[in-house]
Amino acid sequence: ETGVTQTPRHLVMGMTNKKSLKCEQHLGHNAMYWYKQSAKKPLELMFVYNFKEQTENNSVPSRFSPECPNSSHLFLHLHTLQPEDSALYLCASSQDQLAGGNEQFFGPGTRLTVL
Amino acid sequence: AQKVTQAQTEISVVEKEDVTLDCVYETRDTTYYLFWYKQPPSGELVFLIRRNSFDEQNEISGRYSWNFQKSTSSFNFTITASQVVDSAVYFCALSEAHAGGTSYGKLTFGQGTILTVHP
């Protein structure tokens, strides 16, 4: 595997379900990001982890819970979601969040539908 | 506050036409970075270019070229002789270099421009 991978690619869940999204980066990076991309809206940064420490929580509802066990893996745990949470969830990584201008590399995303 | 504006929501061209995607940004930081990403239908954002605020040289990479003008706070992207495979959503983004800036350590994206190239 190369780059940034995400599983599953598609997920349909009911509002009472609990599920998790997984992201893995094979680039030796130290920063990982979760973004939400909804139709007709710009990319919204949700969480950032730098060297396994959470450095950003962009006022995300608590029904989204991130986990970063090491610099290569990032999870997004989902529970009691709402239909408006349906979106494409993108994971990204970069060398170091605080290094100037480091580009982020993105995974293919998980298309989430909440029924 | 930092902001990136891509005024063109959708552009439609015929193959082999040249097309320019506009990007205008706002920042109070004197040092910053600008990016372009491409998002094909598969969903993954693909990094195209990064430019720092001290480097105003235009850049060309194959059919792609970028025009950075600090005087107008613009970082426009031109595709020459467009092809169907260029059809995608293109995002411009900004990252500030100094701690304390609201875009420090993260990317602020524009709304994106949907480019459709017809055969």
PDB file of C-alpha atoms in Angstrom, chain A residues 28-104:
ATOM      1  CA  GLY A  28       6.221   8.396   7.329  1.00  0.00           C
ATOM      2  CA  HIS A  29       4.322  11.545   8.231  1.00  0.00           C
ATOM      3  CA  ASN A  30       3.636  12.824  11.727  1.00  0.00           C
ATOM      4  CA  ALA A  31       0.421  14.789  11.270  1.00  0.00           C
ATOM      5  CA  MET A  32      -2.989  13.438  10.366  1.00  0.00           C
ATOM      6  CA  TYR A  33      -6.241  15.225   9.626  1.00  0.00           C
ATOM      7  CA  TRP A  34      -9.962  14.524   9.297  1.00  0.00           C
ATOM      8  CA  TYR A  35     -12.030  16.650   6.926  1.00  0.00           C
ATOM      9  CA  LYS A  36     -15.727  16.639   6.109  1.00  0.00           C
ATOM     10  CA  GLN A  37     -16.858  17.469   2.598  1.00  0.00           C
ATOM     11  CA  SER A  38     -20.575  18.071   2.135  1.00  0.00           C
ATOM     12  CA  ALA A  39     -22.314  18.955  -1.084  1.00  0.00           C
ATOM     13  CA  LYS A  40     -22.111  22.646  -1.895  1.00  0.00           C
ATOM     14  CA  LYS A  41     -19.827  23.380   1.073  1.00  0.00           C
ATOM     15  CA  PRO A  42     -16.090  23.920   1.312  1.00  0.00           C
ATOM     16  CA  LEU A  43     -13.899  21.348   2.954  1.00  0.00           C
ATOM     17  CA  GLU A  44     -14.301  21.538   6.716  1.00  0.00           C
ATOM     18  CA  LEU A  45     -11.389  20.622   8.940  1.00  0.00           C
ATOM     19  CA  MET A  46     -12.596  18.489  11.842  1.00  0.00           C
ATOM     20  CA  PHE A  47      -9.576  17.233  13.789  1.00  0.00           C
ATOM     21  CA  VAL A  48      -5.801  17.364  13.632  1.00  0.00           C
ATOM     22  CA  TYR A  49      -3.257  15.159  15.335  1.00  0.00           C
ATOM     23  CA  ASN A  50       0.420  16.088  15.338  1.00  0.00           C
ATOM     24  CA  PHE A  51       2.847  13.506  16.710  1.00  0.00           C
ATOM     25  CA  LYS A  52      -0.176  11.641  18.135  1.00  0.00           C
ATOM     26  CA  GLU A  53      -1.393  14.655  20.096  1.00  0.00           C
ATOM     27  CA  GLN A  54      -4.710  16.244  19.177  1.00  0.00           C
ATOM     28  CA  THR A  55      -4.018  19.846  18.234  1.00  0.00           C
ATOM     29  CA  GLU A  56      -7.302  20.832  16.643  1.00  0.00           C
ATOM     30  CA  ASN A  57     -10.954  20.122  17.325  1.00  0.00           C
ATOM     31  CA  ASN A  58     -12.946  22.427  15.119  1.00  0.00           C
ATOM     32  CA  SER A  59     -16.099  22.496  17.286  1.00  0.00           C
ATOM     33  CA  VAL A  60     -17.070  19.046  16.116  1.00  0.00           C
ATOM     34  CA  PRO A  61     -20.109  17.441  17.809  1.00  0.00           C
ATOM     35  CA  SER A  62     -19.255  14.750  20.323  1.00  0.00           C
ATOM     36  CA  ARG A  63     -20.973  12.084  18.215  1.00  0.00           C
ATOM     37  CA  PHE A  64     -17.686  12.141  16.264  1.00  0.00           C
ATOM     38  CA  SER A  65     -14.781  10.804  18.290  1.00  0.00           C
ATOM     39  CA  PRO A  66     -11.257  10.662  16.838  1.00  0.00           C
ATOM     40  CA  GLU A  67      -8.485   8.323  17.887  1.00  0.00           C
ATOM     41  CA  CYS A  68      -4.837   8.353  16.876  1.00  0.00           C
ATOM     42  CA  PRO A  69      -2.984   5.370  18.375  1.00  0.00           C
ATOM     43  CA  ASN A  70       0.213   6.114  16.420  1.00  0.00           C
ATOM     44  CA  SER A  71       1.426   8.447  13.696  1.00  0.00           C
ATOM     45  CA  SER A  72       0.355   6.073  10.939  1.00  0.00           C
ATOM     46  CA  HIS A  73      -3.230   5.389  11.962  1.00  0.00           C
ATOM     47  CA  LEU A  74      -6.230   7.579  12.532  1.00  0.00           C
ATOM     48  CA  PHE A  75      -9.773   6.553  13.364  1.00  0.00           C
ATOM     49  CA  LEU A  76     -13.068   8.371  13.467  1.00  0.00           C
ATOM     50  CA  HIS A  77     -15.616   6.705  15.707  1.00  0.00           C
ATOM     51  CA  LEU A  78     -19.212   7.467  14.887  1.00  0.00           C
ATOM     52  CA  HIS A  79     -22.311   7.069  17.060  1.00  0.00           C
ATOM     53  CA  THR A  80     -25.872   8.354  16.996  1.00  0.00           C
ATOM     54  CA  LEU A  81     -25.283  10.326  13.832  1.00  0.00           C
ATOM     55  CA  GLN A  82     -27.809  12.537  12.106  1.00  0.00           C
ATOM     56  CA  PRO A  83     -28.803  12.524   8.424  1.00  0.00           C
ATOM     57  CA  GLU A  84     -27.011  15.854   7.959  1.00  0.00           C
ATOM     58  CA  ASP A  85     -23.766  14.069   8.824  1.00  0.00           C
ATOM     59  CA  SER A  86     -23.938  12.315   5.463  1.00  0.00           C
ATOM     60  CA  ALA A  87     -20.855  13.457   3.556  1.00  0.00           C
ATOM     61  CA  LEU A  88     -17.481  12.449   2.192  1.00  0.00           C
ATOM     62  CA  TYR A  89     -14.974  12.114   5.029  1.00  0.00           C
ATOM     63  CA  LEU A  90     -11.421  12.673   3.943  1.00  0.00           C
ATOM     64  CA  CYS A  91      -8.265  11.816   5.796  1.00  0.00           C
ATOM     65  CA  ALA A  92      -4.971  13.548   5.091  1.00  0.00           C
ATOM     66  CA  SER A  93      -1.419  13.465   6.374  1.00  0.00           C
ATOM     67  CA  SER A  94       1.571  15.777   6.296  1.00  0.00           C
ATOM     68  CA  GLN A  95       5.131  15.736   7.550  1.00  0.00           C
ATOM     69  CA  ASP A  96       4.507  18.017  10.511  1.00  0.00           C
ATOM     70  CA  GLN A  97       1.455  20.206  11.070  1.00  0.00           C
ATOM     71  CA  LEU A  98       3.583  23.099  12.278  1.00  0.00           C
ATOM     72  CA  ALA A  99       6.287  22.989   9.631  1.00  0.00           C
ATOM     73  CA  GLY A 100       5.724  25.855   7.280  1.00  0.00           C
ATOM     74  CA  GLY A 101       3.866  25.067   4.132  1.00  0.00           C
ATOM     75  CA  ASN A 102       4.005  21.303   4.270  1.00  0.00           C
ATOM     76  CA  GLU A 103       1.568  19.890   1.788  1.00  0.00           C
ATOM     77  CA  GLN A 104      -1.118  17.491   2.864  1.00  0.00           C
TER      78      GLN A 104
END
